[in-house]
Tab-separated table of C-alpha atoms and ligand atoms in Angstrom:
chain	number	residue	atom	x	y	z
A	68	MET	CA	0.000	0.000	0.000
A	69	SER	CA	1.256	3.470	-0.860
A	70	LEU	CA	-0.778	6.448	0.263
A	71	PRO	CA	-2.000	8.777	-2.499
A	72	ARG	CA	-0.647	12.320	-2.687
A	73	PRO	CA	-2.782	15.172	-1.394
A	74	ARG	CA	-3.860	17.728	-4.024
A	75	PHE	CA	-4.699	20.889	-2.128
A	76	HIS	CA	-2.550	20.419	0.974
A	77	LEU	CA	1.139	21.306	0.977
A	78	ALA	CA	3.304	18.199	0.528
A	79	PRO	CA	6.750	17.943	-1.069
A	80	ALA	CA	7.037	16.321	-4.493
A	81	ARG	CA	9.542	13.949	-2.991
A	82	ASN	CA	11.466	13.373	0.246
A	83	TRP	CA	10.734	13.841	3.918
A	84	MET	CA	8.883	16.833	5.421
A	85	ASN	CA	7.920	17.645	9.033
A	86	ASP	CA	7.239	20.938	10.832
A	87	PRO	CA	6.232	24.139	9.055
A	88	ASN	CA	9.008	26.729	9.514
A	89	GLY	CA	9.149	30.371	8.599
A	90	LEU	CA	5.630	30.991	7.395
A	91	VAL	CA	5.441	34.484	5.913
A	92	PHE	CA	3.246	36.467	3.531
A	93	THR	CA	5.473	38.545	1.264
A	94	GLY	CA	5.515	39.704	-2.368
A	95	ASP	CA	1.768	38.929	-2.633
A	96	ARG	CA	2.314	35.231	-1.915
A	97	TRP	CA	2.162	32.891	1.030
A	98	HIS	CA	5.597	31.372	1.606
A	99	ALA	CA	5.999	28.213	3.621
A	100	PHE	CA	9.360	26.797	4.617
A	101	PHE	CA	9.486	23.433	6.300
A	102	GLN	CA	11.689	20.771	7.861
A	103	PHE	CA	12.972	18.829	4.871
A	104	ASN	CA	15.497	16.139	4.031
A	105	PRO	CA	16.963	17.028	0.602
A	106	GLU	CA	18.503	13.554	0.362
A	107	GLY	CA	15.737	11.096	1.184
A	108	ASN	CA	12.285	10.374	2.528
A	109	ASP	CA	13.368	9.597	6.091
A	110	TRP	CA	14.043	12.172	8.802
A	111	GLY	CA	17.655	13.411	8.576
A	112	ASN	CA	19.957	16.040	6.982
A	113	MET	CA	17.437	18.560	8.256
A	114	SER	CA	17.177	21.645	6.060
A	115	TRP	CA	14.467	24.153	5.164
A	116	GLY	CA	12.425	23.286	2.091
A	117	HIS	CA	10.409	26.077	0.457
A	118	ALA	CA	7.064	26.410	-1.290
A	119	SER	CA	4.794	29.336	-2.097
A	120	SER	CA	1.166	29.826	-2.977
A	121	PRO	CA	-1.174	32.589	-4.123
A	122	ASP	CA	-4.153	31.156	-2.193
A	123	LEU	CA	-2.863	28.598	0.370
A	124	LEU	CA	-4.325	25.756	-1.720
A	125	HIS	CA	-2.178	25.634	-4.883
A	126	TRP	CA	1.487	25.260	-3.899
A	127	ASP	CA	4.644	25.589	-5.998
A	128	GLU	CA	7.762	24.000	-4.575
A	129	HIS	CA	11.062	25.892	-4.807
A	130	PRO	CA	14.707	24.898	-4.300
A	131	VAL	CA	15.896	24.179	-0.761
A	132	ALA	CA	16.254	27.474	1.136
A	133	LEU	CA	18.572	26.642	4.058
A	134	ARG	CA	20.692	23.556	3.668
A	135	HIS	CA	22.305	21.461	6.398
A	136	ARG	CA	26.090	21.822	6.666
A	137	PRO	CA	28.866	19.621	8.001
A	138	GLY	CA	28.289	19.377	11.748
A	139	GLU	CA	25.055	21.397	11.684
A	140	GLN	CA	21.428	20.597	10.899
A	141	ILE	CA	18.854	23.347	10.389
A	142	TYR	CA	15.936	22.682	12.729
A	143	SER	CA	12.630	24.504	13.087
A	144	GLY	CA	12.215	28.260	13.359
A	145	SER	CA	10.380	31.222	11.924
A	146	ILE	CA	10.604	34.219	9.588
A	147	VAL	CA	9.694	37.857	10.132
A	148	ALA	CA	9.454	40.606	7.523
A	149	GLY	CA	11.197	43.839	8.548
A	150	ASP	CA	9.861	47.280	7.598
A	151	ASP	CA	12.162	47.441	4.541
A	152	GLY	CA	10.969	44.052	3.291
A	153	THR	CA	14.102	42.191	4.389
A	154	LEU	CA	13.180	38.772	5.706
A	155	SER	CA	14.943	37.448	8.794
A	156	ALA	CA	14.838	33.708	9.352
A	157	PHE	CA	15.562	32.425	12.858
A	158	TYR	CA	16.317	28.728	13.077
A	159	THR	CA	17.889	26.244	15.424
A	160	SER	CA	21.442	25.220	14.634
A	161	ALA	CA	21.478	21.617	15.853
A	162	TYR	CA	25.204	20.908	16.102
A	163	ASP	CA	26.556	17.378	15.946
A	164	ARG	CA	28.456	18.124	19.171
A	165	GLY	CA	25.084	18.078	20.954
A	166	ILE	CA	24.317	21.784	21.366
A	167	GLN	CA	21.200	23.526	20.046
A	168	ALA	CA	21.420	27.315	19.563
A	169	GLN	CA	19.506	29.958	17.590
A	170	SER	CA	20.879	31.388	14.351
A	171	ARG	CA	19.779	33.933	11.769
A	172	ALA	CA	19.751	34.243	7.976
A	173	THR	CA	18.413	37.121	5.878
A	174	SER	CA	16.842	37.414	2.433
A	175	VAL	CA	16.167	40.476	0.276
A	176	ASP	CA	14.398	38.561	-2.532
A	177	ASP	CA	11.238	37.287	-0.824
A	178	GLY	CA	12.910	34.199	0.548
A	179	PHE	CA	14.451	32.743	-2.615
A	180	SER	CA	18.063	33.245	-1.515
A	181	TRP	CA	19.488	33.509	1.975
A	182	THR	CA	22.668	34.711	3.701
A	183	MET	CA	23.523	33.168	7.038
A	184	ASP	CA	24.847	35.682	9.624
A	185	ALA	CA	28.596	35.590	10.164
A	186	ALA	CA	27.949	35.981	13.904
A	187	ASN	CA	25.862	32.754	14.206
A	188	PRO	CA	24.685	31.397	16.496
A	189	VAL	CA	23.023	34.552	17.808
A	190	ILE	CA	21.763	32.953	21.047
A	191	ASP	CA	23.639	30.061	22.646
A	192	ARG	CA	22.848	28.955	26.216
A	193	GLY	CA	25.052	25.863	26.014
A	194	SER	CA	21.846	23.789	26.083
A	195	ALA	CA	21.242	20.498	24.262
A	196	ASP	CA	17.464	21.075	23.978
A	197	PHE	CA	17.008	24.778	23.188
A	198	ARG	CA	15.079	25.046	19.938
A	199	ASP	CA	12.279	26.217	17.646
A	200	PRO	CA	12.584	30.033	17.796
A	201	LYS	CA	9.409	31.903	16.861
A	202	VAL	CA	9.852	35.648	16.467
A	203	VAL	CA	6.795	37.893	16.729
A	204	ARG	CA	6.346	41.634	16.379
A	205	VAL	CA	5.226	43.217	19.637
A	206	PRO	CA	2.420	45.796	19.425
A	207	GLY	CA	3.997	49.141	20.271
A	208	GLY	CA	7.409	48.211	18.869
A	209	GLY	CA	10.196	45.682	19.028
A	210	TRP	CA	10.323	41.931	18.673
A	211	LEU	CA	9.977	38.946	20.908
A	212	MET	CA	11.549	35.533	20.390
A	213	LEU	CA	10.026	32.439	22.001
A	214	ALA	CA	11.931	29.165	22.017
A	215	VAL	CA	11.673	26.011	24.108
A	216	GLU	CA	13.891	24.418	26.672
A	217	ALA	CA	12.251	21.232	25.451
A	218	VAL	CA	13.125	18.808	28.255
A	219	GLU	CA	12.471	21.354	31.025
A	220	ARG	CA	9.007	21.999	29.514
A	221	ARG	CA	9.636	25.733	29.451
A	222	VAL	CA	9.169	28.452	26.856
A	223	VAL	CA	11.943	31.063	27.150
A	224	PHE	CA	11.467	34.638	25.958
A	225	TYR	CA	13.951	37.129	24.502
A	226	ALA	CA	13.307	40.738	23.427
A	227	SER	CA	15.040	42.751	20.705
A	228	ASP	CA	14.712	46.177	19.078
A	229	ASP	CA	16.774	45.353	16.003
A	230	LEU	CA	16.533	41.566	15.478
A	231	SER	CA	20.305	41.365	16.197
A	232	THR	CA	20.790	41.669	19.924
A	233	TRP	CA	18.527	39.796	22.301
A	234	ARG	CA	17.965	39.981	26.046
A	235	GLU	CA	16.186	37.285	28.025
A	236	THR	CA	12.943	38.501	29.596
A	237	GLY	CA	11.747	35.377	31.405
A	238	SER	CA	10.099	32.020	30.883
A	239	PHE	CA	6.760	30.171	31.041
A	240	GLY	CA	6.322	26.649	32.457
A	241	PRO	CA	6.759	23.875	33.326
A	242	LEU	CA	3.145	22.778	33.575
A	243	GLY	CA	0.777	20.138	32.240
A	244	PRO	CA	1.625	16.511	31.573
A	245	GLU	CA	5.090	15.188	32.439
A	246	GLY	CA	7.028	12.712	30.301
A	247	VAL	CA	6.897	14.972	27.245
A	248	VAL	CA	9.138	17.507	25.557
A	249	TRP	CA	7.773	20.905	24.599
A	250	GLU	CA	8.335	21.953	20.992
A	251	CYS	CA	7.437	24.631	18.457
A	252	PRO	CA	5.840	27.438	20.519
A	253	ASP	CA	3.979	30.373	18.980
A	254	LEU	CA	2.393	33.462	20.476
A	255	VAL	CA	-0.661	34.995	18.809
A	256	ARG	CA	-3.033	37.804	19.709
A	257	LEU	CA	-6.452	36.533	18.736
A	258	PRO	CA	-9.729	38.379	18.217
A	259	VAL	CA	-12.630	37.332	20.456
A	260	GLU	CA	-15.688	36.666	18.248
A	261	GLY	CA	-18.299	39.382	18.328
A	262	THR	CA	-16.068	41.878	20.177
A	263	THR	CA	-13.149	44.196	19.422
A	264	GLU	CA	-11.124	42.469	22.144
A	265	ARG	CA	-7.849	40.641	21.414
A	266	VAL	CA	-6.283	38.132	23.794
A	267	TRP	CA	-2.817	36.523	23.836
A	268	VAL	CA	-2.688	32.785	23.258
A	269	LEU	CA	0.349	30.513	23.436
A	270	LEU	CA	0.439	27.574	21.008
A	271	LEU	CA	2.569	24.621	22.029
A	272	SER	CA	3.325	21.098	20.813
A	273	THR	CA	4.190	18.214	23.139
A	274	ASN	CA	5.785	14.911	22.299
A	275	PRO	CA	6.009	11.966	24.741
A	276	VAL	CA	9.516	10.735	25.541
A	277	GLY	CA	11.077	7.973	27.644
A	278	ASP	CA	10.786	4.178	27.849
A	279	ASP	CA	7.127	4.249	28.759
A	280	ALA	CA	6.072	7.011	26.355
A	281	ASP	CA	2.337	7.636	25.865
A	282	PRO	CA	1.351	5.729	22.678
A	283	ALA	CA	-1.053	8.531	21.733
A	284	GLY	CA	2.068	10.413	20.699
A	285	SER	CA	2.387	13.989	19.489
A	286	ALA	CA	-0.247	16.628	20.282
A	287	MET	CA	-0.863	20.371	20.020
A	288	HIS	CA	-2.205	22.556	22.801
A	289	TYR	CA	-3.068	26.163	23.507
A	290	VAL	CA	-3.013	28.337	26.624
A	291	VAL	CA	-4.999	31.564	27.031
A	292	GLY	CA	-3.190	34.325	28.914
A	293	ASP	CA	-1.483	37.678	28.703
A	294	LEU	CA	1.852	39.202	27.694
A	295	VAL	CA	3.412	41.265	30.490
A	296	ASP	CA	6.896	42.808	30.193
A	297	GLY	CA	7.940	40.425	27.450
A	298	VAL	CA	6.770	37.213	29.142
A	299	PHE	CA	3.579	35.183	28.639
A	300	HIS	CA	1.500	34.530	31.768
A	301	SER	CA	-1.620	32.451	32.197
A	302	PRO	CA	-3.884	32.793	35.220
A	303	ASP	CA	-5.330	29.270	34.880
A	304	GLY	CA	-2.204	27.606	33.415
A	305	ASP	CA	-4.435	25.275	31.498
A	306	LEU	CA	-2.957	23.378	28.506
A	307	ARG	CA	-5.985	22.638	26.321
A	308	PRO	CA	-5.975	20.416	23.238
A	309	LEU	CA	-5.898	22.414	20.004
A	310	ASP	CA	-6.848	19.445	17.841
A	311	HIS	CA	-8.279	16.182	19.169
A	312	GLY	CA	-7.012	14.024	16.290
A	313	ARG	CA	-3.770	12.073	16.122
A	314	ASP	CA	-2.081	14.062	13.391
A	315	CYS	CA	-1.791	17.766	14.049
A	316	TYR	CA	1.619	18.883	15.279
A	317	ALA	CA	4.088	21.780	15.339
A	318	GLY	CA	1.477	24.264	14.080
A	319	VAL	CA	2.606	27.886	13.810
A	320	THR	CA	1.188	31.036	12.218
A	321	PHE	CA	2.236	33.226	9.279
A	322	ASP	CA	4.040	36.503	9.809
A	323	SER	CA	2.529	39.561	8.057
A	324	ALA	CA	-0.709	37.814	7.032
A	325	PRO	CA	-3.114	40.204	5.281
A	326	GLY	CA	-5.480	41.886	7.729
A	327	GLY	CA	-3.333	40.755	10.653
A	328	SER	CA	-5.106	37.394	10.768
A	329	ALA	CA	-3.578	34.437	12.630
A	330	MET	CA	-3.251	31.869	9.827
A	331	MET	CA	-1.883	28.529	11.036
A	332	LEU	CA	-0.393	25.549	9.236
A	333	ALA	CA	0.486	22.367	11.130
A	334	TRP	CA	2.307	19.193	10.181
A	335	MET	CA	-0.200	16.336	9.731
A	336	GLY	CA	1.944	13.751	11.399
A	337	ASN	CA	2.679	12.050	14.686
A	338	TRP	CA	6.202	11.099	15.775
A	339	ARG	CA	4.766	7.821	17.107
A	340	TYR	CA	4.530	6.430	13.550
A	341	ALA	CA	5.636	9.221	11.148
A	342	ARG	CA	8.721	7.301	10.087
A	343	VAL	CA	6.711	4.329	8.760
A	344	VAL	CA	3.947	6.161	6.903
A	345	PRO	CA	3.812	4.283	3.568
A	346	SER	CA	4.126	7.022	0.955
A	347	SER	CA	6.767	7.419	-1.707
A	348	PRO	CA	8.762	9.240	-2.977
A	349	TRP	CA	7.335	11.907	-0.649
A	350	ARG	CA	6.585	11.635	3.079
A	351	GLY	CA	4.851	14.317	5.139
A	352	ALA	CA	2.083	16.876	4.545
A	353	MET	CA	0.647	20.020	6.131
A	354	SER	CA	-2.879	20.599	7.434
A	355	LEU	CA	-5.317	22.907	5.730
A	356	PRO	CA	-4.506	26.512	6.583
A	357	ARG	CA	-6.727	27.612	9.459
A	358	THR	CA	-7.605	31.086	10.717
A	359	LEU	CA	-7.478	31.139	14.501
A	360	GLY	CA	-9.799	33.075	16.792
A	361	LEU	CA	-11.428	32.865	20.213
A	362	ARG	CA	-15.031	32.245	21.252
A	363	ARG	CA	-16.378	33.092	24.672
A	364	ILE	CA	-18.568	30.360	26.196
A	365	GLY	CA	-19.620	31.119	29.748
A	366	ASP	CA	-16.515	32.381	31.529
A	367	ALA	CA	-13.980	30.663	29.307
A	368	LEU	CA	-12.344	31.560	26.003
A	369	HIS	CA	-12.010	28.696	23.516
A	370	LEU	CA	-9.876	28.488	20.390
A	371	VAL	CA	-11.781	28.301	17.098
A	372	GLN	CA	-10.288	27.275	13.745
A	373	GLY	CA	-11.717	28.271	10.376
A	374	PRO	CA	-10.218	26.219	7.538
A	375	VAL	CA	-9.469	27.683	4.117
A	376	LEU	CA	-11.623	25.324	2.028
A	377	PRO	CA	-10.832	24.443	-1.585
A	378	PRO	CA	-13.362	25.257	-4.342
A	379	SER	CA	-15.567	22.231	-5.036
A	380	ASP	CA	-18.381	21.118	-7.328
A	381	GLU	CA	-21.416	19.615	-5.690
A	382	LEU	CA	-22.040	16.005	-6.624
A	383	ASP	CA	-25.347	14.252	-6.898
A	384	ALA	CA	-25.959	12.573	-3.531
A	385	SER	CA	-27.171	9.461	-5.347
A	386	ALA	CA	-23.567	8.871	-6.454
A	387	PRO	CA	-21.960	8.509	-3.066
A	388	ARG	CA	-18.672	7.028	-4.321
A	389	ILE	CA	-16.190	9.830	-4.646
A	390	ALA	CA	-12.549	10.355	-5.455
A	391	PRO	CA	-10.709	10.836	-2.147
A	392	HIS	CA	-10.399	14.619	-2.629
A	393	ALA	CA	-13.622	16.189	-1.393
A	394	VAL	CA	-15.391	18.436	1.068
A	395	ILE	CA	-18.288	16.670	2.773
A	396	ASP	CA	-20.898	18.718	4.542
A	397	VAL	CA	-23.374	16.921	6.805
A	398	ARG	CA	-26.405	18.636	8.312
A	399	TRP	CA	-29.290	17.316	10.369
A	400	ASP	CA	-31.931	18.274	12.881
A	401	PRO	CA	-30.157	17.537	16.166
A	402	ALA	CA	-33.383	17.438	18.189
A	403	ALA	CA	-34.792	14.588	16.065
A	404	ALA	CA	-31.729	12.652	14.896
A	405	GLY	CA	-29.926	11.415	18.007
A	406	THR	CA	-26.505	9.989	17.230
A	407	VAL	CA	-25.337	10.641	13.670
A	408	ARG	CA	-22.699	8.511	11.927
A	409	LEU	CA	-20.730	9.338	8.814
A	410	ARG	CA	-18.956	6.343	7.340
A	411	LEU	CA	-16.187	6.483	4.748
A	412	HIS	CA	-14.979	3.253	3.260
A	413	GLY	CA	-12.054	2.883	0.871
A	414	ASP	CA	-10.798	0.147	-1.419
A	415	ASP	CA	-7.825	-0.664	0.800
A	416	ASP	CA	-9.971	-2.371	3.470
A	417	ALA	CA	-10.077	0.737	5.602
A	418	THR	CA	-13.002	2.498	7.227
A	419	VAL	CA	-13.248	5.869	8.899
A	420	GLU	CA	-16.247	6.602	11.075
A	421	VAL	CA	-17.198	9.996	12.435
A	422	VAL	CA	-19.786	9.747	15.221
A	423	HIS	CA	-21.658	12.751	16.617
A	424	ASP	CA	-23.289	11.706	19.897
A	425	PRO	CA	-25.370	14.507	21.465
A	426	ALA	CA	-26.292	12.478	24.584
A	427	ALA	CA	-22.648	11.722	25.439
A	428	ARG	CA	-21.687	15.162	24.077
A	429	THR	CA	-18.837	13.664	22.092
A	430	LEU	CA	-17.518	13.654	18.564
A	431	SER	CA	-15.341	10.701	17.710
A	432	VAL	CA	-13.295	9.599	14.738
A	433	SER	CA	-12.120	6.028	14.304
A	434	ARG	CA	-9.790	4.461	11.779
A	435	THR	CA	-10.189	0.717	11.388
A	436	GLY	CA	-9.523	-2.038	8.873
A	437	ARG	CA	-6.566	-4.024	7.653
A	438	ALA	CA	-4.800	-1.056	6.031
A	439	ALA	CA	-4.949	0.900	9.308
A	440	ASP	CA	-3.706	-2.087	11.347
A	441	ALA	CA	-0.815	-2.641	8.949
A	442	LEU	CA	0.559	0.896	9.249
A	443	HIS	CA	1.717	0.714	12.883
A	444	PRO	CA	0.421	-1.014	16.067
A	445	ASP	CA	-0.608	2.368	17.521
A	446	PHE	CA	-2.291	3.702	14.393
A	447	ALA	CA	-5.786	2.158	14.337
A	448	GLY	CA	-8.347	3.123	16.960
A	449	MET	CA	-10.739	5.829	18.047
A	450	ARG	CA	-10.311	9.402	19.268
A	451	SER	CA	-13.066	11.235	21.047
A	452	ALA	CA	-13.522	14.960	21.683
A	453	PRO	CA	-16.000	16.764	23.930
A	454	LEU	CA	-18.663	18.689	22.008
A	455	ALA	CA	-19.181	22.240	23.207
A	456	ASP	CA	-22.596	22.565	21.568
A	457	PRO	CA	-24.193	19.184	20.781
A	458	ALA	CA	-27.264	21.030	19.524
A	459	THR	CA	-25.470	22.123	16.342
A	460	GLY	CA	-26.307	19.570	13.666
A	461	ALA	CA	-23.425	20.288	11.306
A	462	LEU	CA	-20.079	18.754	10.390
A	463	THR	CA	-17.529	19.611	7.743
A	464	VAL	CA	-15.230	16.777	6.731
A	465	VAL	CA	-12.347	17.399	4.349
A	466	ILE	CA	-10.567	14.503	2.700
A	467	ASP	CA	-7.481	14.863	0.510
A	468	GLY	CA	-5.867	11.491	-0.163
A	469	PRO	CA	-4.425	10.391	3.213
A	470	LEU	CA	-5.504	13.558	5.064
A	471	LEU	CA	-8.826	13.819	6.897
A	472	GLU	CA	-9.905	16.901	8.857
A	473	VAL	CA	-13.208	17.066	10.755
A	474	PHE	CA	-14.606	20.432	11.899
A	475	ALA	CA	-17.570	20.585	14.295
A	476	ASP	CA	-19.011	23.070	16.790
A	477	ASP	CA	-18.483	25.809	14.195
A	478	GLY	CA	-14.691	25.406	14.299
A	479	LEU	CA	-14.340	24.822	18.030
A	480	THR	CA	-13.913	21.038	17.829
A	481	VAL	CA	-11.399	19.747	15.295
A	482	LEU	CA	-9.935	16.273	14.696
A	483	SER	CA	-7.165	15.776	12.129
A	484	HIS	CA	-6.051	12.334	11.095
A	485	LEU	CA	-3.965	10.510	8.547
A	486	VAL	CA	-6.161	7.847	6.953
A	487	THR	CA	-5.517	4.804	4.789
A	488	LEU	CA	-8.623	4.834	2.568
A	489	GLY	CA	-6.461	4.431	-0.553
A	490	ALA	CA	-6.330	6.178	-3.917
A	491	GLY	CA	-9.530	4.678	-5.346
A	492	PRO	CA	-13.130	5.824	-4.853
A	493	VAL	CA	-14.405	6.226	-1.297
A	494	SER	CA	-18.004	5.407	-0.406
A	495	VAL	CA	-19.769	7.922	1.801
A	496	SER	CA	-22.856	7.174	3.891
A	497	ALA	CA	-24.539	8.943	6.766
A	498	SER	CA	-27.128	7.555	9.151
A	499	ALA	CA	-28.912	8.559	12.325
A	500	ALA	CA	-30.144	6.639	15.366
A	501	THR	CA	-33.719	7.572	14.408
A	502	SER	CA	-35.460	7.627	11.036
A	503	VAL	CA	-34.038	11.081	10.337
A	504	VAL	CA	-31.848	11.126	7.249
A	505	PRO	CA	-28.915	13.542	7.548
A	506	ALA	CA	-28.434	15.798	4.531
A	507	VAL	CA	-25.063	15.070	2.979
A	508	ARG	CA	-23.551	17.431	0.422
A	509	VAL	CA	-20.460	16.111	-1.254
A	510	GLY	CA	-18.246	18.618	-3.046
A	511	ALA	CA	-15.660	17.186	-5.421
A	512	VAL	CA	-12.569	19.366	-5.144
A	513	ARG	CA	-11.675	21.091	-8.407
A	514	ILE	CA	-7.939	21.311	-7.791
A	515	GLY	CA	-6.161	18.567	-9.722
A	516	ALA	CA	-2.822	16.906	-9.109
A	517	PRO	CA	-0.058	19.510	-9.490
A	518	ALA	CA	2.148	19.129	-12.564
A	519	GLY	CA	5.344	17.168	-12.034
A	520	THR	CA	4.165	15.404	-8.905
A	521	ALA	CA	3.516	11.900	-10.151
A	522	GLN	CA	3.258	9.245	-7.443
A	523	GLU	CA	6.438	7.587	-8.596
A	524	GLY	CA	8.792	8.781	-11.234
A	525	PRO	CA	11.672	11.003	-12.130
A	526	ALA	CA	13.124	13.454	-9.630
A	527	ALA	CA	11.160	16.683	-9.490
A	528	PRO	CA	13.650	19.494	-10.173
A	529	ALA	CA	12.253	21.638	-7.330
A	530	ALA	CA	13.570	19.413	-4.571
A	531	ALA	CA	16.759	18.220	-6.226
B	808	LIG	C1	9.236	18.985	16.163
B	808	LIG	C2	10.738	18.925	16.080
B	808	LIG	C3	11.341	20.246	16.506
B	808	LIG	C4	12.672	20.244	15.807
B	808	LIG	C5	12.347	19.551	14.510
B	808	LIG	C6	13.456	18.718	13.947
B	808	LIG	O1	8.565	18.100	15.349
B	808	LIG	O2	11.213	17.854	16.860
B	808	LIG	O3	11.450	20.420	17.901
B	808	LIG	O4	13.167	21.546	15.610
B	808	LIG	O5	11.208	18.746	14.752
B	808	LIG	O6	13.132	18.221	12.677
């Protein structure tokens, strides 16, 4: 079994990809850099790949932007656009001698060519686990860099006026589950729906480590709080799940997004089994881009995610076998229907079931079947998320080859999963516990396979 390529999600033509790095809107395009192995489709030789898009759905891949060097891999980081249009990339220099430190490179041509600073690394604490710098512009002036002390489960903060000299302002953590490393932090100021208020939110990824590591694997979280004197604080210190699926990790937002929106991309992968995902010659894909915001429910603020959906043509519901590149919209009368099930079944003996249970107030997604069992012992199974508003009878399910994203509660409840439904047609059926028939609208996505990205074949020049 080889998983089909996604069509409207960012995935490299060939070779390994993990975290998004250096997301920036510049020169009228969305640029995404990402953890990339220029030499193979396993993790290693970490470098920054590069792609750009006019609309976040059609991606063109470009030559490698920052390449690993003898003794130094280029780990995750971020990009900010200065007032004169110069881009500054901050990345982790992961030295073979065991030290991780933060370095800088600059570009004056919208990210197509880069010059590494002669003074690198720019911040070195002598730490082996200091990584993933995210630089953000602070309202009122200046810049803030967040990075993790991964093993200590801390986010450390540095301030700068010129992107060259940095002074430490403090740290956040440790808190939440133990037995994990913290990775890929981001700090965003999100609008609260229906108000003019904006509130600081910390995004954070955690990955289980140790002999007895949690088989659930990698996960993303968010914390609502405030930024005071260059350090994030949270009164409740609550790490809440950002996505309840198995495959949403290392998500960060774009710098300089139009309208100041917080547009996030995440890696759709899980370190628990990422290395054995059966796709070739590429391995790794990003989530749909999602605009982040906050919704107030009672006393609490909750993260909401609005996906950028691809254009689609509505199909006749009497032809419920679709190519695995579609947007499926399910609606029903929640008072009359009871539990609603959406079932997707692919040729590769794999089934995905999405179950909306208003009595239990849960939304669950399960992946079962021989193809799911074969991928990895911890791959098959069910994930369940609490529903904030079980009285909303609506689900949006996006499928793009091996990528499945489920949005419920009007963007408040999200589950993202890799799936093994195969490259052939997928059958779609929805049923309810009562005689109510849910209305299913299937939209076939209009975006075709990008040129030069055959499943197997000659090397694509972009990633050579
Ligand atoms: C997260 C991560 C980062 C690191 C990168 C290396 O997935 O482990 O902490 O910078 O991947 O590829």
